[in-house]
Tab-separated table of C-alpha atoms and ligand atoms in Angstrom:
chain	number	residue	atom	x	y	z
Z	1	MET	CA	-4.895	-6.225	5.229
Z	2	GLY	CA	-1.791	-7.649	5.919
Z	3	ILE	CA	2.469	-5.553	6.640
Z	4	VAL	CA	5.445	-6.534	5.208
Z	5	ASN	CA	7.884	-3.936	5.804
Z	6	VAL	CA	10.582	-4.540	3.679
Z	7	THR	CA	13.148	-2.656	6.473
Z	8	PRO	CA	16.160	-3.666	8.628
Z	9	ASP	CA	14.948	-0.783	11.761
Z	10	SER	CA	10.970	-1.717	11.708
Z	11	PHE	CA	9.464	-1.452	15.861
Z	12	SER	CA	8.333	-4.697	15.403
Z	13	ASP	CA	9.590	-6.763	13.181
Z	14	GLY	CA	13.006	-4.035	11.601
Z	15	GLY	CA	14.961	-7.700	9.229
Z	16	GLN	CA	12.653	-10.513	9.373
Z	17	HIS	CA	11.464	-9.585	6.011
Z	18	GLY	CA	14.399	-6.893	4.731
Z	19	GLU	CA	15.630	-8.083	1.723
Z	20	ALA	CA	13.075	-9.263	-1.191
Z	21	ILE	CA	13.310	-12.936	-1.508
Z	22	SER	CA	11.952	-12.778	2.635
Z	23	ALA	CA	9.778	-10.731	1.891
Z	24	ILE	CA	8.005	-12.089	-0.971
Z	25	ALA	CA	7.422	-15.150	0.906
Z	26	HIS	CA	6.560	-13.576	3.621
Z	27	CYS	CA	3.880	-12.300	1.024
Z	28	GLU	CA	2.878	-15.426	-0.499
Z	29	ARG	CA	2.143	-16.345	3.480
Z	30	LEU	CA	-0.035	-13.785	4.100
Z	31	VAL	CA	-2.343	-15.047	1.059
Z	32	GLU	CA	-2.625	-18.434	2.637
Z	33	GLU	CA	-3.290	-17.408	5.328
Z	34	GLY	CA	-5.942	-15.281	4.139
Z	35	VAL	CA	-5.141	-11.814	3.982
Z	36	ASP	CA	-7.402	-9.754	1.238
Z	37	ILE	CA	-4.624	-6.630	0.937
Z	38	LEU	CA	-1.025	-6.920	1.018
Z	39	ASP	CA	0.404	-3.639	2.565
Z	40	ILE	CA	4.455	-2.953	1.361
Z	41	GLY	CA	6.894	-0.302	3.191
Z	42	GLY	CA	10.340	0.021	2.580
Z	43	GLU	CA	10.794	2.924	5.904
Z	44	SER	CA	10.436	2.210	9.159
Z	45	THR	CA	7.225	5.209	10.657
Z	46	ARG	CA	8.866	4.311	13.976
Z	47	PRO	CA	9.687	7.263	15.850
Z	48	GLY	CA	13.230	8.597	15.405
Z	49	ALA	CA	14.068	5.630	12.826
Z	50	ALA	CA	15.922	7.180	9.270
Z	51	VAL	CA	14.462	8.332	6.282
Z	52	LEU	CA	14.960	6.510	3.886
Z	53	PRO	CA	16.388	8.810	-0.046
Z	54	ASP	CA	13.184	8.661	-2.894
Z	55	ASP	CA	15.691	6.010	-4.901
Z	56	GLU	CA	16.799	3.751	-1.989
Z	57	GLU	CA	13.504	3.351	-0.466
Z	58	TRP	CA	12.068	2.228	-4.335
Z	59	ARG	CA	14.859	0.073	-4.281
Z	60	ARG	CA	14.102	-2.099	-1.279
Z	61	ILE	CA	10.398	-2.535	-2.317
Z	62	ALA	CA	10.020	-2.644	-6.139
Z	63	PRO	CA	11.096	-6.627	-6.372
Z	64	VAL	CA	8.643	-7.097	-3.826
Z	65	ILE	CA	5.918	-5.387	-5.183
Z	66	LYS	CA	6.664	-6.707	-8.851
Z	67	ALA	CA	5.866	-10.399	-7.543
Z	68	ALA	CA	3.113	-9.150	-5.195
Z	69	VAL	CA	0.809	-8.290	-8.082
Z	70	LYS	CA	0.780	-11.586	-9.509
Z	71	LEU	CA	-0.627	-12.736	-5.901
Z	72	GLY	CA	-3.868	-12.250	-6.612
Z	73	VAL	CA	-5.116	-10.138	-4.127
Z	74	PRO	CA	-5.125	-5.956	-3.801
Z	75	VAL	CA	-1.083	-4.229	-3.143
Z	76	SER	CA	-1.310	-1.003	-1.241
Z	77	VAL	CA	2.073	0.345	-0.813
Z	78	ASP	CA	2.850	2.093	2.709
Z	79	THR	CA	4.368	5.035	1.631
Z	80	CYS	CA	3.840	9.263	1.532
Z	81	LYS	CA	6.664	9.842	-1.033
Z	82	PRO	CA	5.363	10.998	-4.224
Z	83	SER	CA	7.695	9.570	-6.412
Z	84	VAL	CA	7.602	6.267	-4.386
Z	85	MET	CA	3.586	6.078	-4.945
Z	86	ALA	CA	4.147	7.091	-8.388
Z	87	ARG	CA	6.154	3.969	-9.217
Z	88	ALA	CA	4.456	1.529	-6.981
Z	89	LEU	CA	1.156	2.251	-8.879
Z	90	ASP	CA	2.977	2.279	-12.090
Z	91	ALA	CA	4.088	-1.452	-11.339
Z	92	GLY	CA	0.399	-2.122	-11.127
Z	93	VAL	CA	-0.280	-1.461	-7.022
Z	94	ASP	CA	-3.937	-0.547	-6.249
Z	95	ILE	CA	-3.558	1.067	-3.492
Z	96	VAL	CA	-1.634	4.262	-1.432
Z	97	ASN	CA	-1.348	4.014	2.135
Z	98	ASP	CA	-0.703	7.049	3.268
Z	99	VAL	CA	0.917	8.109	6.604
Z	100	GLN	CA	1.384	11.835	5.376
Z	101	ALA	CA	-2.219	12.310	3.831
Z	102	LEU	CA	-1.106	13.322	0.869
Z	103	GLN	CA	0.058	16.660	2.523
Z	104	ARG	CA	3.936	16.426	0.705
Z	105	ALA	CA	3.814	18.261	-2.752
Z	106	GLY	CA	2.785	16.469	-5.691
Z	107	ALA	CA	1.381	13.656	-4.027
Z	108	LEU	CA	-2.420	14.548	-4.671
Z	109	GLU	CA	-1.569	15.283	-8.212
Z	110	VAL	CA	0.646	11.454	-8.068
Z	111	LEU	CA	-3.350	10.271	-7.526
Z	112	LEU	CA	-4.790	11.950	-10.061
Z	113	ALA	CA	-2.764	10.277	-12.226
Z	114	HIS	CA	-4.355	6.768	-11.642
Z	115	PRO	CA	-8.321	7.095	-11.430
Z	116	ASP	CA	-8.346	3.170	-10.762
Z	117	ALA	CA	-6.677	3.689	-7.694
Z	118	GLY	CA	-7.742	3.502	-3.891
Z	119	ILE	CA	-6.250	6.046	-0.867
Z	120	CYS	CA	-5.693	5.625	3.184
Z	121	LEU	CA	-5.794	8.766	4.221
Z	122	MET	CA	-3.786	8.705	7.965
Z	123	HIS	CA	-4.280	11.288	10.695
Z	124	MET	CA	-1.302	11.998	12.430
Z	125	ARG	CA	1.664	14.780	13.478
Z	126	GLY	CA	4.707	15.967	12.338
Z	127	ASP	CA	7.554	13.256	11.062
Z	128	PRO	CA	8.736	10.568	12.899
Z	129	SER	CA	11.590	12.741	14.481
Z	130	THR	CA	8.567	15.078	16.135
Z	131	MET	CA	5.609	13.166	16.335
Z	132	GLN	CA	5.905	12.168	20.195
Z	133	ALA	CA	6.254	15.736	20.981
Z	134	LEU	CA	2.860	16.773	19.127
Z	135	ALA	CA	1.013	15.069	21.324
Z	136	ASP	CA	-1.363	17.307	22.328
Z	137	TYR	CA	-5.179	17.756	22.445
Z	138	ALA	CA	-7.714	18.829	24.010
Z	139	ASP	CA	-9.896	16.406	22.305
Z	140	VAL	CA	-8.135	13.960	20.394
Z	141	VAL	CA	-11.417	12.300	18.085
Z	142	ARG	CA	-12.626	15.940	16.897
Z	143	GLU	CA	-9.151	16.968	15.968
Z	144	VAL	CA	-8.262	13.469	14.264
Z	145	GLY	CA	-11.336	13.648	12.830
Z	146	THR	CA	-11.171	17.473	11.444
Z	147	PHE	CA	-8.128	16.730	10.152
Z	148	LEU	CA	-9.251	13.702	8.636
Z	149	ALA	CA	-12.713	15.625	7.073
Z	150	ASP	CA	-10.287	17.843	6.005
Z	151	ARG	CA	-7.830	16.265	3.690
Z	152	ALA	CA	-10.610	14.272	2.209
Z	153	ASN	CA	-12.483	17.139	0.964
Z	154	VAL	CA	-9.543	18.600	-1.171
Z	155	LEU	CA	-9.391	15.325	-2.032
Z	156	ARG	CA	-13.060	15.834	-3.036
Z	157	THR	CA	-12.689	18.747	-4.721
Z	158	ALA	CA	-9.988	18.089	-6.290
Z	159	GLY	CA	-12.293	15.451	-8.752
Z	160	VAL	CA	-11.562	12.307	-6.873
Z	161	ALA	CA	-14.708	9.919	-6.126
Z	162	PRO	CA	-15.573	9.049	-2.266
Z	163	GLU	CA	-15.757	5.079	-2.841
Z	164	ARG	CA	-11.558	5.074	-3.518
Z	165	ILE	CA	-11.029	6.628	-0.679
Z	166	ALA	CA	-10.973	5.527	3.271
Z	167	LEU	CA	-9.790	7.793	6.928
Z	168	ASP	CA	-6.902	6.314	9.664
Z	169	PRO	CA	-6.279	7.456	12.577
Z	170	GLY	CA	-2.744	6.543	13.215
Z	171	TYR	CA	-2.954	4.494	16.110
Z	172	GLY	CA	0.427	5.002	17.557
Z	173	PHE	CA	1.173	8.154	15.572
Z	174	ALA	CA	1.676	11.794	17.885
Z	175	LYS	CA	-0.522	10.345	19.793
Z	176	THR	CA	0.099	8.577	24.339
Z	177	SER	CA	-1.947	5.671	24.995
Z	178	GLU	CA	-4.228	7.956	26.858
Z	179	HIS	CA	-5.253	8.690	23.964
Z	180	ASN	CA	-4.666	6.113	21.862
Z	181	LEU	CA	-7.513	4.709	24.117
Z	182	GLU	CA	-9.650	7.927	23.612
Z	183	LEU	CA	-9.952	7.436	19.911
Z	184	LEU	CA	-10.209	3.121	19.860
Z	185	ARG	CA	-13.566	3.699	22.903
Z	186	ARG	CA	-14.969	6.646	20.988
Z	187	GLN	CA	-13.685	5.828	16.941
Z	188	ARG	CA	-17.354	5.204	16.015
Z	189	GLU	CA	-17.865	8.970	15.960
Z	190	LEU	CA	-15.053	8.669	12.680
Z	191	LEU	CA	-18.249	6.702	10.715
Z	192	ALA	CA	-19.721	10.265	11.168
Z	193	LEU	CA	-17.161	11.063	8.317
Z	194	GLY	CA	-18.820	9.066	5.885
Z	195	TYR	CA	-15.578	6.750	4.946
Z	196	PRO	CA	-14.524	3.463	5.602
Z	197	LEU	CA	-12.285	3.319	8.820
Z	198	LEU	CA	-8.942	1.605	8.262
Z	199	VAL	CA	-6.983	1.003	11.675
Z	200	GLY	CA	-3.653	0.267	12.662
Z	201	LEU	CA	-3.535	-0.805	16.070
Z	202	SER	CA	-0.945	-4.870	15.717
Z	203	ARG	CA	1.576	-4.717	18.267
Z	204	LYS	CA	2.049	-1.345	18.896
Z	205	ARG	CA	3.099	0.013	22.237
Z	206	THR	CA	0.488	1.178	23.710
Z	207	LEU	CA	-0.319	-2.737	24.023
Z	208	GLY	CA	2.600	-2.599	25.628
Z	209	ASP	CA	1.693	-0.547	28.408
Z	210	LEU	CA	-1.886	-2.233	28.935
Z	211	THR	CA	-0.168	-5.914	29.222
Z	212	GLY	CA	3.656	-5.625	30.066
Z	213	ARG	CA	4.502	-7.968	27.194
Z	214	PRO	CA	7.405	-6.700	24.316
Z	215	VAL	CA	5.921	-6.431	21.065
Z	216	ASP	CA	7.015	-10.370	19.791
Z	217	GLN	CA	4.656	-11.337	22.715
Z	218	ARG	CA	1.541	-9.150	21.453
Z	219	VAL	CA	-0.273	-10.787	19.066
Z	220	HIS	CA	-3.112	-11.959	21.467
Z	221	ALA	CA	-3.223	-8.396	22.948
Z	222	SER	CA	-3.339	-7.537	18.938
Z	223	VAL	CA	-5.879	-10.342	18.223
Z	224	ALA	CA	-7.948	-8.656	21.546
Z	225	ALA	CA	-7.269	-4.421	20.681
Z	226	ALA	CA	-8.424	-6.495	16.048
Z	227	LEU	CA	-11.984	-7.086	17.007
Z	228	LEU	CA	-12.700	-4.122	19.417
Z	229	ALA	CA	-11.519	-2.289	16.675
Z	230	LEU	CA	-14.112	-4.292	14.138
Z	231	SER	CA	-16.746	-4.072	16.911
Z	232	HIS	CA	-16.315	-0.015	16.913
Z	233	GLY	CA	-16.742	0.508	13.029
Z	234	ALA	CA	-13.517	-0.658	12.066
Z	235	ARG	CA	-13.407	-1.628	8.048
Z	236	ILE	CA	-10.153	-2.969	7.646
Z	237	LEU	CA	-7.097	-3.671	10.211
Z	238	ARG	CA	-3.868	-3.807	9.170
Z	239	VAL	CA	-1.711	-6.430	11.097
Z	240	HIS	CA	1.383	-7.425	11.677
Z	241	ASP	CA	-0.029	-12.124	12.446
Z	242	VAL	CA	-3.112	-12.733	10.070
Z	243	ALA	CA	-3.748	-16.292	10.332
Z	244	ALA	CA	-4.970	-15.393	14.536
Z	245	THR	CA	-6.290	-12.492	13.512
Z	246	SER	CA	-8.337	-13.489	10.061
Z	247	ASP	CA	-9.440	-17.050	13.223
Z	248	ALA	CA	-10.876	-14.542	15.877
Z	249	ILE	CA	-12.842	-12.680	12.960
Z	250	LYS	CA	-14.408	-16.301	11.908
Z	251	VAL	CA	-15.163	-17.142	15.360
Z	252	TRP	CA	-15.999	-13.240	16.055
Z	253	VAL	CA	-18.787	-13.219	12.259
Z	254	ALA	CA	-20.099	-16.557	13.672
Z	255	GLY	CA	-20.748	-14.957	17.290
Z	256	GLY	CA	-22.714	-12.493	15.510
Z	257	GLY	CA	-20.203	-9.858	15.329
Z	258	ARG	CA	-21.036	-9.011	11.878
Z	259	GLY	CA	-24.160	-8.120	13.083
Z	260	ALA	CA	-23.211	-5.472	14.739
Z	261	LEU	CA	-21.065	-4.410	12.069
Z	262	PHE	CA	-24.387	-4.815	10.026
Z	263	ALA	CA	-26.700	-2.241	12.424
Z	264	ASP	CA	-24.547	1.170	11.390
Z	265	ASN	CA	-23.682	2.485	8.359
Z	266	SER	CA	-19.627	1.675	8.183
Z	267	GLY	CA	-19.417	0.277	4.531
Z	268	ILE	CA	-19.912	-3.255	5.244
L	1	HH2	N1	1.335	1.947	11.369
L	1	HH2	C1	2.546	1.171	10.647
L	1	HH2	C2	2.922	1.837	9.094
L	1	HH2	N2	1.634	2.325	8.633
L	1	HH2	N3	-0.091	2.763	7.463
L	1	HH2	C3	-1.675	2.904	8.650
L	1	HH2	N4	-2.910	3.590	6.962
L	1	HH2	N5	-1.939	2.856	9.631
L	1	HH2	C4	-0.800	2.642	10.661
L	1	HH2	O1	-1.074	2.314	12.157
L	1	HH2	C5	0.163	2.092	10.597
L	1	HH2	C6	0.324	2.410	8.989
L	1	HH2	C7	3.233	1.342	12.075
L	1	HH2	O2	3.467	-0.541	11.802
L	1	HH2	P1	4.712	-1.330	11.606
L	1	HH2	O3	4.376	-0.474	9.596
L	1	HH2	O4	4.537	-2.107	11.732
L	1	HH2	O5	5.983	0.079	12.031
L	1	HH2	P2	6.670	0.281	10.824
L	1	HH2	O6	6.749	2.079	10.543
L	1	HH2	O7	8.629	0.810	11.964
L	1	HH2	O8	7.796	-0.253	9.604
């Protein structure tokens, strides 16, 4: 899953694709690089990011989404706003990627009105302005797993088929670097929930803490994290650097990495 941030303020690439024309060119480049899903978002989730009115978020992403759905790969919309989800799905988007796990009033109803859409439910606490103060867990893996199981059950009870659902531990959202690493090491425990795992570690601060590198120099660390996430059972990787990640996966698979994936029940 390749990240397309149509924002001025995203933590790693804010402003690079803030205009529709460069965001569309970025989508085309990611498709050439072998992306399987384009994930398009118009509002940053970094700590302290500005909250946008619904219409402004949609205004940013609408032209990009309308172009992206013609590129021949599935498209997801990265939003927690029900009205933005609805407009994106009506425009042909295939998947909703909601960092709030469809907890906003009306969000579940939007998904129910689009019975073919996929959904990624992510764990976080609070919102981007409060989440870092809420990073307090007795057992982060167990608590993240309980939350994701509860959210998946709400969807299932409402009639959403299990094959439409992916779960995401939400690396970096209401978590310290220690929490993120604990989650990564024990990520496989989340496979017991029975859904494919989507994970996003790309360029995140934990990688900066480990390497001492600023956000624009975290490609190598991100690729290592992506391979680790795969070997710990991830099915979908949300990344900025599609070509580098895809090269690494090819080598990893050729060297037997895929066998490791087949050996478990991660849905591949
Ligand atoms: N991370 C970010 C945004 N959306 N969605 C899912 N499912 N999982 C993630 O880990 C995730 C996400 C943050 O990364 P980015 O989009 O690059 O930054 P920003 O939110 O500042 O635009």
